[in-house]
Coordinates of C-alpha atoms in Angstrom, one line a residue:
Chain H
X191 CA 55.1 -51.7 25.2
X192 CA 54.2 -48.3 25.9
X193 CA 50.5 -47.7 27.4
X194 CA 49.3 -44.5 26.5
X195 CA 49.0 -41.8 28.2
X196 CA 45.2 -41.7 28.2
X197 CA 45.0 -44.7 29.6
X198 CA 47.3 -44.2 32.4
X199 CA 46.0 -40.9 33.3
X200 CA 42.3 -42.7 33.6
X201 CA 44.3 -45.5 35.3
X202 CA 46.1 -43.2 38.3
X203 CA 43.5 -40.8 38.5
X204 CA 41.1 -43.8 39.6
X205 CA 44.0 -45.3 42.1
X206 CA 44.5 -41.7 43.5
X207 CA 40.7 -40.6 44.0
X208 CA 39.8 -44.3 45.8
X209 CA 42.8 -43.3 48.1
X210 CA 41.5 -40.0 48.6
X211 CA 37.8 -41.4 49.9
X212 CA 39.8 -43.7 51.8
X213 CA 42.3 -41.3 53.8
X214 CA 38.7 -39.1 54.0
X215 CA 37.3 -41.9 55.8
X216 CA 40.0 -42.4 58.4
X217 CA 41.5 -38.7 58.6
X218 CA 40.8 -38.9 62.4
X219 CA 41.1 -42.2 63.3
X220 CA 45.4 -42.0 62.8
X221 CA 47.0 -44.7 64.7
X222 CA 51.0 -45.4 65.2
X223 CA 52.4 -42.3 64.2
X224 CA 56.2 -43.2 64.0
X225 CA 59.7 -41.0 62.9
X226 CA 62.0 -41.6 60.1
X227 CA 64.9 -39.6 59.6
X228 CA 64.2 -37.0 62.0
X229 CA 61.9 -35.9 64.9
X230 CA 59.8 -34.6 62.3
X231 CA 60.0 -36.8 59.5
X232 CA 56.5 -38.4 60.0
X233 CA 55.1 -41.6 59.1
X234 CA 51.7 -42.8 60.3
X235 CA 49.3 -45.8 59.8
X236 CA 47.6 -43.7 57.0
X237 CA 50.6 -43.5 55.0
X238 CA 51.5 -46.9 55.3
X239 CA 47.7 -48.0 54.3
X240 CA 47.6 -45.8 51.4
X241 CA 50.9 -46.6 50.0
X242 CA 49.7 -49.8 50.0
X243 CA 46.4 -49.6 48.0
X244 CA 48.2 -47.6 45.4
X245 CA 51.1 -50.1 44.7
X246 CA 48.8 -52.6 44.6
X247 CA 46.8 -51.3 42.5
X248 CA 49.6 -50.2 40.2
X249 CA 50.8 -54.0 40.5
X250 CA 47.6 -55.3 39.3
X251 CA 47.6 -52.7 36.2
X252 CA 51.1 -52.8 35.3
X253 CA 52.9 -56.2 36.6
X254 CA 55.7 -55.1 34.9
X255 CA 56.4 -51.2 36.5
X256 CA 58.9 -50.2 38.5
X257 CA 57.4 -48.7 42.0
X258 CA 59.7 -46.4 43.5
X259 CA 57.8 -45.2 47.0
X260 CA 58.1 -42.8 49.7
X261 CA 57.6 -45.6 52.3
X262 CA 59.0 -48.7 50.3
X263 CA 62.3 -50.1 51.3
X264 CA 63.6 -51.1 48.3
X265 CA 64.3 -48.5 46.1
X266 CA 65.4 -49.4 42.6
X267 CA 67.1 -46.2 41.4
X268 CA 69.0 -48.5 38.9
X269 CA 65.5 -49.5 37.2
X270 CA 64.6 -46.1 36.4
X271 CA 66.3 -45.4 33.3
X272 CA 64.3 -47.5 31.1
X273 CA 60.5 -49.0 30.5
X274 CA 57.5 -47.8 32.9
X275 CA 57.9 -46.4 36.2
X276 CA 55.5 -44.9 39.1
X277 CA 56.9 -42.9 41.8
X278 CA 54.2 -42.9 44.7
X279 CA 54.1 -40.6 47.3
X280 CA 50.9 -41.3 49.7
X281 CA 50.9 -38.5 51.9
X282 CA 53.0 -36.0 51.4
X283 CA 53.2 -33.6 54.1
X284 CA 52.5 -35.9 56.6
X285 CA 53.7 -33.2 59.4
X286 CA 50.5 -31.3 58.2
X287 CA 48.3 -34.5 58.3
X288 CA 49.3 -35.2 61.7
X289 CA 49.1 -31.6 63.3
X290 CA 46.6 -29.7 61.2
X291 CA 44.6 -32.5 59.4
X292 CA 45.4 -30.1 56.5
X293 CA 47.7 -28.9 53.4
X294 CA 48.6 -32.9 52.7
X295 CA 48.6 -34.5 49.1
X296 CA 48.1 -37.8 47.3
X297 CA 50.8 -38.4 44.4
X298 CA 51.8 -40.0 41.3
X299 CA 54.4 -39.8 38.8
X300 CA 54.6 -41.9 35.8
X301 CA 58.1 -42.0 33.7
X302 CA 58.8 -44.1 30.7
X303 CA 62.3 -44.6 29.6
X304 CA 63.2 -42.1 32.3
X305 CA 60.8 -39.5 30.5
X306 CA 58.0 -38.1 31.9
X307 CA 54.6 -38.8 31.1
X308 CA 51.7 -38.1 33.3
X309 CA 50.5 -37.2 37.3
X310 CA 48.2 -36.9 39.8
X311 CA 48.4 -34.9 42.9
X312 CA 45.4 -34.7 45.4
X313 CA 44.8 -31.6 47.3
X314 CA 42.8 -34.5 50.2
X315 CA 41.4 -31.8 51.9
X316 CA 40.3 -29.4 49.4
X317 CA 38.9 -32.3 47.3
X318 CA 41.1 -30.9 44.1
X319 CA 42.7 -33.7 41.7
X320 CA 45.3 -31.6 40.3
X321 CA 46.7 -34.1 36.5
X322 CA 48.0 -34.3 33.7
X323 CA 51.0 -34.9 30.7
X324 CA 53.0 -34.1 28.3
X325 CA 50.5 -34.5 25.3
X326 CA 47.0 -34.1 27.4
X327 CA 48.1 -30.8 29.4
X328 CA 47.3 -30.3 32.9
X329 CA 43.7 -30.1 34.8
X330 CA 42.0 -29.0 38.3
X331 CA 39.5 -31.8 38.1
X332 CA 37.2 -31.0 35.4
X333 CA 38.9 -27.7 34.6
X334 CA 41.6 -26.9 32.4
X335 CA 44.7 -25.0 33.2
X336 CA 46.5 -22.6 31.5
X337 CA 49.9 -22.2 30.6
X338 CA 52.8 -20.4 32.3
X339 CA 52.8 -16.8 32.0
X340 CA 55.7 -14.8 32.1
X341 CA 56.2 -12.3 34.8
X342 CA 59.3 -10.9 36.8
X343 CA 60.2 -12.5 40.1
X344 CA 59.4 -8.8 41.8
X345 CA 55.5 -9.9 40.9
X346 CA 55.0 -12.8 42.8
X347 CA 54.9 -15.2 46.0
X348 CA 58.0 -17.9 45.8
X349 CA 57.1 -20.6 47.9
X350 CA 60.3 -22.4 50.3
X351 CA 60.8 -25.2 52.7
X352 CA 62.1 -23.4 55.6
X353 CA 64.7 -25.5 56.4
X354 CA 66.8 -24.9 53.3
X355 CA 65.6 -21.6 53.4
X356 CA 67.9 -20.8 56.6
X357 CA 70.5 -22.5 55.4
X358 CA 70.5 -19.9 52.9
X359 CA 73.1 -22.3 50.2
X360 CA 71.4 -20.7 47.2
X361 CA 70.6 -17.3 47.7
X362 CA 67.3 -17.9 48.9
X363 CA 66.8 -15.0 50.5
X364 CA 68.4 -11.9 48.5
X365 CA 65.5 -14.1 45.9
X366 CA 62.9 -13.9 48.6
X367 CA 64.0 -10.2 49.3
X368 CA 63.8 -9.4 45.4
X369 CA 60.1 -11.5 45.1
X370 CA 56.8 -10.3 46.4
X371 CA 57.4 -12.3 49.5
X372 CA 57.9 -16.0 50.5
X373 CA 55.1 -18.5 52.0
X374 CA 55.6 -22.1 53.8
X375 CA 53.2 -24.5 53.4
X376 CA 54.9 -27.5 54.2
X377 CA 53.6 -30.1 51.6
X378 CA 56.1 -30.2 48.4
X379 CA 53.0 -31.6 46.0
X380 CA 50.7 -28.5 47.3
X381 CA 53.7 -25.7 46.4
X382 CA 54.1 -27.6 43.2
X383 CA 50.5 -26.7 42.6
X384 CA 50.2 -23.2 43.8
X385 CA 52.9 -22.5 40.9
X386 CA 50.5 -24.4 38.3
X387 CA 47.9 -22.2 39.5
X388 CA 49.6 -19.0 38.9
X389 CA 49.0 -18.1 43.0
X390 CA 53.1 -18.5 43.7
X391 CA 55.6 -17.7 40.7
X392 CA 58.2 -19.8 42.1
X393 CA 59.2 -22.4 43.6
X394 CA 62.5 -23.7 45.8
X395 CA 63.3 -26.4 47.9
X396 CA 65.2 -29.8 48.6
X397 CA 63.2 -32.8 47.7
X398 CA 63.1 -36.3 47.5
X399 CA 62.4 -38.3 44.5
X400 CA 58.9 -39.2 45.1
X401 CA 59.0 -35.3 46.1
X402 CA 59.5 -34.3 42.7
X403 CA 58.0 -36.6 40.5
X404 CA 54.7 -35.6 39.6
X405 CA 54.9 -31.8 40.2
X406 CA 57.8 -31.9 37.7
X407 CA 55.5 -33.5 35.4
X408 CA 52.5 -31.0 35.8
X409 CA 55.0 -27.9 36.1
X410 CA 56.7 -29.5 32.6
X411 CA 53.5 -30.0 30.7
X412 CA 52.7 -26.5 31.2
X413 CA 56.0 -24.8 30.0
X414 CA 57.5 -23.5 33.2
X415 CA 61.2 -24.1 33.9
X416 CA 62.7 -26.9 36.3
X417 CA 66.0 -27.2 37.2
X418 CA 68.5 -28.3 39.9
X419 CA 70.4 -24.8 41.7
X420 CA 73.0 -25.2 39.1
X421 CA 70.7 -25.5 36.4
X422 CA 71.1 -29.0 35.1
X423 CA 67.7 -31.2 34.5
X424 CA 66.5 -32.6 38.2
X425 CA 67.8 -36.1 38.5
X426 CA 65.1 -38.6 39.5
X427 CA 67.7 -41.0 41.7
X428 CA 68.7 -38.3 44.3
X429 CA 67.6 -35.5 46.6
X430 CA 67.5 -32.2 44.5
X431 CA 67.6 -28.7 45.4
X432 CA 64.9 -27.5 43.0
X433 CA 64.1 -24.3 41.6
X434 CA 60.5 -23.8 39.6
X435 CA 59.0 -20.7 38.1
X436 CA 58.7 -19.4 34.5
X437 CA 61.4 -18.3 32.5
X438 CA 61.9 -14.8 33.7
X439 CA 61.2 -15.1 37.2
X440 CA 63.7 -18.3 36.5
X441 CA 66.4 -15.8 35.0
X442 CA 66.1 -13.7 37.5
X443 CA 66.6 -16.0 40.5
X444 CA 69.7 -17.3 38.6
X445 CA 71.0 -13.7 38.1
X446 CA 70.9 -13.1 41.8
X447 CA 72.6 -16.5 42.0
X448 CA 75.4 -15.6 39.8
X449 CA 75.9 -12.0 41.0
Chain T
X275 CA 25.1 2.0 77.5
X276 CA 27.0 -1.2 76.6
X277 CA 25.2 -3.1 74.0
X278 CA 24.6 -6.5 74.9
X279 CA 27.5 -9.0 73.6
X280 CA 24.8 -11.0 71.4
X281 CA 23.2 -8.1 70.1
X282 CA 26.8 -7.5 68.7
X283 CA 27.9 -10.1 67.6
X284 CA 24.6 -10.7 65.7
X285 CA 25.2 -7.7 64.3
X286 CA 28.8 -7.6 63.0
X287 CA 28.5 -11.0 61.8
X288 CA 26.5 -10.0 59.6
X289 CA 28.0 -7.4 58.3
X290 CA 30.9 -9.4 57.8
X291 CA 28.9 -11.7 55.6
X292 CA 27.2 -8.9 53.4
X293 CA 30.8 -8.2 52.8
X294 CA 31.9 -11.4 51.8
X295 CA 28.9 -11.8 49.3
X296 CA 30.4 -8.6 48.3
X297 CA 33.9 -10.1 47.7
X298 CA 32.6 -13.2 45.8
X299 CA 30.9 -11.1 43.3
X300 CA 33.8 -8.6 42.8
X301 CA 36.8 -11.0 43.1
X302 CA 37.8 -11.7 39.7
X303 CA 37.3 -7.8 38.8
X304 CA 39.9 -6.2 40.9
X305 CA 40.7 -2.6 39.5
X306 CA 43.0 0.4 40.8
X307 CA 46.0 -1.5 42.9
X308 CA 48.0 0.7 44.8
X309 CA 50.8 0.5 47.4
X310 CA 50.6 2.4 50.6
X311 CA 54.0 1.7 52.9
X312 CA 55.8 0.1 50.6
X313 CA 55.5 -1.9 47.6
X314 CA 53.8 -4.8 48.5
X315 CA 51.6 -3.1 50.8
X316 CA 49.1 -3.0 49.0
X317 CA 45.1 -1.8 49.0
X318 CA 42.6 -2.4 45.7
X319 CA 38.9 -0.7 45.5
X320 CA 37.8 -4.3 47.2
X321 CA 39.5 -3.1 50.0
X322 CA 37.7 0.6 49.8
X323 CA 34.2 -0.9 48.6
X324 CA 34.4 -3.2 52.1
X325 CA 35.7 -0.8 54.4
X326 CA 32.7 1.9 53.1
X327 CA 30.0 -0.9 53.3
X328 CA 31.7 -2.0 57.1
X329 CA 31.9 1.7 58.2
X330 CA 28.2 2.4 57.0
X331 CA 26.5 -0.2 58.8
X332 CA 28.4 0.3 62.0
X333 CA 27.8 3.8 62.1
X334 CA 23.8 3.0 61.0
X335 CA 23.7 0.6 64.2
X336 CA 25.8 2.3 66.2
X337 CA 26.2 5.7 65.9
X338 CA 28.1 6.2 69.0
X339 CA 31.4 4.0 68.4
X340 CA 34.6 5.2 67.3
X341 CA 35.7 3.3 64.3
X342 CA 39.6 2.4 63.8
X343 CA 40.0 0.7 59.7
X344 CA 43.2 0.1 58.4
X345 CA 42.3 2.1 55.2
X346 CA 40.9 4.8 57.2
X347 CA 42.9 7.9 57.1
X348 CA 41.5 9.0 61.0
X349 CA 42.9 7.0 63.4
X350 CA 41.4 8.2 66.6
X351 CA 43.6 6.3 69.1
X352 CA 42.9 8.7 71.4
X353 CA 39.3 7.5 72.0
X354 CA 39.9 4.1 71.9
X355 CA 40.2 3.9 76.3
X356 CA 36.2 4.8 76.7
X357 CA 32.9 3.8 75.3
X358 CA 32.4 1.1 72.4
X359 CA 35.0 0.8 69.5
X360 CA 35.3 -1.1 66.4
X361 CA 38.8 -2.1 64.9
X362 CA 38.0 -3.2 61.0
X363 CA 39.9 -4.7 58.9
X364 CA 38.5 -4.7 55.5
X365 CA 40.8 -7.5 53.6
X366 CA 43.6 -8.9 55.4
X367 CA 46.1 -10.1 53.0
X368 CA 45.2 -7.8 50.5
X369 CA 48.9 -9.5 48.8
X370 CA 47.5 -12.8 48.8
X371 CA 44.0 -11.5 47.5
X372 CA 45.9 -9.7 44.6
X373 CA 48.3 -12.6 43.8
X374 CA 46.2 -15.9 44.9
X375 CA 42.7 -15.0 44.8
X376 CA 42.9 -16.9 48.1
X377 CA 44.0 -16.6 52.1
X378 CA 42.5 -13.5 52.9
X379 CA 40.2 -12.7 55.9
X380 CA 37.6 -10.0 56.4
X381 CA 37.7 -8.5 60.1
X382 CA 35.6 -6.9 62.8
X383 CA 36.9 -6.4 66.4
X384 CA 34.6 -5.1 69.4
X385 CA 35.8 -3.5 72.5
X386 CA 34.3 -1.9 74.9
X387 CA 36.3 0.7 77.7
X388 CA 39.2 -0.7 75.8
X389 CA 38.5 -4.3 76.8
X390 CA 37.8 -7.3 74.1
X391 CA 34.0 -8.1 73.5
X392 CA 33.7 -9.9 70.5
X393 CA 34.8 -10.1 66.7
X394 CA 34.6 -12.3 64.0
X395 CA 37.2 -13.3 60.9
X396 CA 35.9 -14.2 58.0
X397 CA 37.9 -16.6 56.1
X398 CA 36.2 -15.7 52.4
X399 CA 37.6 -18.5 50.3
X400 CA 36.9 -21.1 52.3
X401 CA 33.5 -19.1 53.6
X402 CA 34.2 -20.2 57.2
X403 CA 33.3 -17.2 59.9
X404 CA 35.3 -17.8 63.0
X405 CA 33.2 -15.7 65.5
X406 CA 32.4 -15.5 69.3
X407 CA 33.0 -13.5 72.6
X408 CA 34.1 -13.0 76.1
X409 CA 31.2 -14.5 77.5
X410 CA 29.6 -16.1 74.1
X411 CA 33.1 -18.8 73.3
X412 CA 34.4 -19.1 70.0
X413 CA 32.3 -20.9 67.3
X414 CA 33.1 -21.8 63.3
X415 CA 30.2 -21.0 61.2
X416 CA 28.1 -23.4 63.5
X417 CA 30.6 -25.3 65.1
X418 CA 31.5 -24.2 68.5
X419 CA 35.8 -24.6 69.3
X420 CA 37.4 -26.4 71.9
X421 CA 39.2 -24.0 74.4
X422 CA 43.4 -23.8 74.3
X423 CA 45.1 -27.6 74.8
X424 CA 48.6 -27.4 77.0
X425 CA 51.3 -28.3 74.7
X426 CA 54.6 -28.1 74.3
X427 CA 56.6 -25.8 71.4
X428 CA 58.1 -28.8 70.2
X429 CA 54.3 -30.6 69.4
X430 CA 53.3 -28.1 67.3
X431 CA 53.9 -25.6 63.8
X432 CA 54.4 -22.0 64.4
X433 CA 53.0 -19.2 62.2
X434 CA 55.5 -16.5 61.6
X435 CA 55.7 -13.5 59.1
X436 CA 58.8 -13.6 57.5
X437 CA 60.5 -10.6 57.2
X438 CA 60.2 -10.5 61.0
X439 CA 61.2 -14.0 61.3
X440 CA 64.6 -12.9 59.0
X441 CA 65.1 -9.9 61.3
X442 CA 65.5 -12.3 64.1
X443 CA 64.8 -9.9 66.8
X444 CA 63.5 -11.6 69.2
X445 CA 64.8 -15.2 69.1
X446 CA 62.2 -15.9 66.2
X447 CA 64.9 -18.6 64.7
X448 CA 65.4 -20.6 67.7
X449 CA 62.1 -20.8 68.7
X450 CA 61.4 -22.0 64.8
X451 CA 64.6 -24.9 65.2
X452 CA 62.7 -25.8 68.6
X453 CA 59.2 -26.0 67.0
X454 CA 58.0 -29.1 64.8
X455 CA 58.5 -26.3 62.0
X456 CA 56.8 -23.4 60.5
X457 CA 54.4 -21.8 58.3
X458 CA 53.9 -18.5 56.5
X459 CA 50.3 -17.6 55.2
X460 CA 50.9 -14.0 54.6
X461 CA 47.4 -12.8 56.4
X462 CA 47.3 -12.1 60.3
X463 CA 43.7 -13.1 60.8
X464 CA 43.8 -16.6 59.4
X465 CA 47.2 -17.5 61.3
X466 CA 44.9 -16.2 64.5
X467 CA 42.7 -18.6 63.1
X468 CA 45.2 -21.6 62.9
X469 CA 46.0 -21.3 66.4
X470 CA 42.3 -21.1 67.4
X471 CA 41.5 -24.5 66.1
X472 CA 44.6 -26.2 66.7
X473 CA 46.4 -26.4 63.6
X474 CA 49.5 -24.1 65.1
X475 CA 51.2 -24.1 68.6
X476 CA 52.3 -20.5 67.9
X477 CA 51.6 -17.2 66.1
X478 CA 54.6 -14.4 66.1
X479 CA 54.6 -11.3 63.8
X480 CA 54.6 -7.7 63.7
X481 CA 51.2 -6.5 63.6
X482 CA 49.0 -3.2 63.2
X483 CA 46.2 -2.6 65.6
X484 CA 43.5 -3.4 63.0
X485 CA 45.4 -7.2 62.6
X486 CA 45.7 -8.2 65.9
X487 CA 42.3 -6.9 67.3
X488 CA 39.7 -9.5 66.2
X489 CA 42.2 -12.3 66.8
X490 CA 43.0 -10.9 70.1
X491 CA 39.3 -11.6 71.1
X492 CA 39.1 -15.1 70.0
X493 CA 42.4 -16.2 71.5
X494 CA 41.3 -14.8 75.2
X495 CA 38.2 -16.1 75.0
X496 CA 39.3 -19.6 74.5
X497 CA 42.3 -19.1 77.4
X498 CA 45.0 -18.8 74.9
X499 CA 47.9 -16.2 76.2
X500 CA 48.9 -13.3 74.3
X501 CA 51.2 -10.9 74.5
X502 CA 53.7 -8.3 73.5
X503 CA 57.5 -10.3 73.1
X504 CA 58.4 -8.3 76.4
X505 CA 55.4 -10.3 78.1
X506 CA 53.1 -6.4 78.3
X507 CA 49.6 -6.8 77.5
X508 CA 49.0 -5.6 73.9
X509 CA 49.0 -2.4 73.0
X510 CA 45.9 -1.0 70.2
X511 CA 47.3 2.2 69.6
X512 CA 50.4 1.0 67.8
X513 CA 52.6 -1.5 66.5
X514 CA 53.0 -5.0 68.2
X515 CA 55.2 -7.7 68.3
X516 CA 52.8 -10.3 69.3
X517 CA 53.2 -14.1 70.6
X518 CA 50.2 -16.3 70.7
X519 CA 50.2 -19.6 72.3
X520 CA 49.0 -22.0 74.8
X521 CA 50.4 -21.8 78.4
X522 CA 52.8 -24.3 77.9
X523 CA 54.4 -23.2 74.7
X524 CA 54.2 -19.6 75.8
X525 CA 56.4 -20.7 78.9
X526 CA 58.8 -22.5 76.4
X527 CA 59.6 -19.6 74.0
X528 CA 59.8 -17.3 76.9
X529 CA 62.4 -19.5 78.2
X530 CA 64.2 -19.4 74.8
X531 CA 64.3 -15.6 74.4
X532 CA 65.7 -14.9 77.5
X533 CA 68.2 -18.0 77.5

């Protein structure tokens, strides 16, 4: 059966905010910081610790979810198309954690029947709980947040990973060059929120899974557009190239894709 | 006479924070945006309304200085080799205050027979003053900061601003692809400020006398090297290409611009 959304949102909320006080707590105690895929694909004991709590306090709630995590080895992309499903990130932006103690987020994603339902991402540092879904809407702890507003891509800040960004695959830059100007932050759930916010009007980059999953819940819930590059529907079981932002700054980053 | 360095930096510190008081009130009532050098260099009547308060109480105190503002039409670089001069910047990142209502700093910078004395940046959303001099060190509100660690390139994030970074003039990219990555903030005073406590390795941009001059300060008094990208000490009567770093790092993108 179907929990509802209420109760999940009161149910991640809780597992996100107790990670939050704990990563708080040991912020500058970081031990065994390790590599993944690259030099700078970070892992530390923090990330390890926190992925923990979360799954098993997921576990405990929902025995019978699917956990699809940042840090887990098994990842069941088969599972996903069907019943309950959390996709956990515990830090993301761990390069930031480790050099800046800074710009780093806690997340959630919950899916049902491959549909999204509600999220959670953590701004740690700024103590901001950032959550919501598809019939609650989206708020900044207590506060509520407004729907998308449509402006032009020329009136706003598109936030990028840099990386893709020089690749240049998608036209990144004649969109940078036609925006109000690109920022890097380096943390996938905090760019996700600056769009929410209204502070960025777009959003590009190439994500993971456990990237994507709760921004593209929050971004979804409050009527702004998210697509792959070629404009299909993001794909939860694979890396995406993402583009975010409302519909005309959307239309106008595909235009300059397509010219 | 030279003025003591604690009488001024009692003195512009809190002039920084009348201003910043001043932005908190004003913030959310923003009126007449206009561009100056192009269209996203921008300036509001915050901008205007903390310049005027600035200049006034540096002229009331001290009569005698020469006084170089970004919005000020008279830029006496002329006068700027003798006797005491102040560099203000009123908001810097007037793009981000306009389109985030966030990352923006307020900026005084002392110098006196055109060496540094003192400034301060005033990071308002977060209401953190990073403040200190020659002979005082460098302090965060009341928090004094750790002089410049020796690191290598490859430890740390580098702040650039990107349409420099795009242009690629001066080996911007590979010293990015030999960096743990970078950042883009969009305001010169708080990527001064990154570097200062130890978030970023690196700062490199194109800057105006009025950015670079209160960073300038802080980054010498805590041993960190600055220069033009020719290696020159930094020039206040025009346009610099900067590079901030630690020794070590400073050695390594040397190395990689003249490669």
């Amino acid at each position: 059966m179907k929990p509802s959304e209420k109760q999940l949102l009161d149910d991640i909320t809780s597992f996100i905010l107790a990670a939050n006080k704990y990563v708080h707590q040991h912020l500058y105690s970081i031990n065994d910081i390790r590599t993944k895929s690259g030099e700078y694909d970070l892992v530390t004991s923090i990330d390890d610790e926190v992925e923990q709590m979360l799954d098993q306090n997921i576990r405990e709630h929902y025995p019978e979810a699917v956990i699809i995590g940042e840090e887990d080895a098994q990842k069941d992309y088969d599972q996903i198309d069907s019943g309950l499903v959390f996709f956990v990130d515990p830090i993301d932006g761990t390069l930031n954690l480790v050099k800046k103690h800074d710009c780093f987020a806690i997340m959630i994603g919950v899916y049902y029947d491959g549909q999204p339902v509600c999220s959670g991402i953590m701004d740690v540092m700024n103590q901001k709980l950032y959550w919501g879904g598809m019939e609650t809407g989206v708020y900044c702890n207590d506060k509520k947040l407004h729907p998308a507003v449509d402006q032009s891509l020329k009136e706003g800040l598109v936030g990028v990973s840099w990386r893709q960004f020089l690749r240049n695959a998608f036209e990144e830059i004649r969109i940078a060059k036609n925006s109000a100007g690109i920022r890097v932050m380096g943390s996938a759930g905090l760019e996700f929120v600056e769009v929410i916010t209204g502070k960025h009007i777009a959003y590009l980059a190439t994500l993971n899974p456990w990237d994507i999953a709760a921004g593209n819940v929050l971004v979804q819930a409050l009527g702004y557009k998210i697509t792959n590059v070629s404009g299909n529907t993001i794909n939860l079981k694979k890396v995406n190239h993402i583009m975010v932002a409302n519909d005309q700054t959307y239309r106008d980053m595909r235009k300059i894709q397509t010219y």
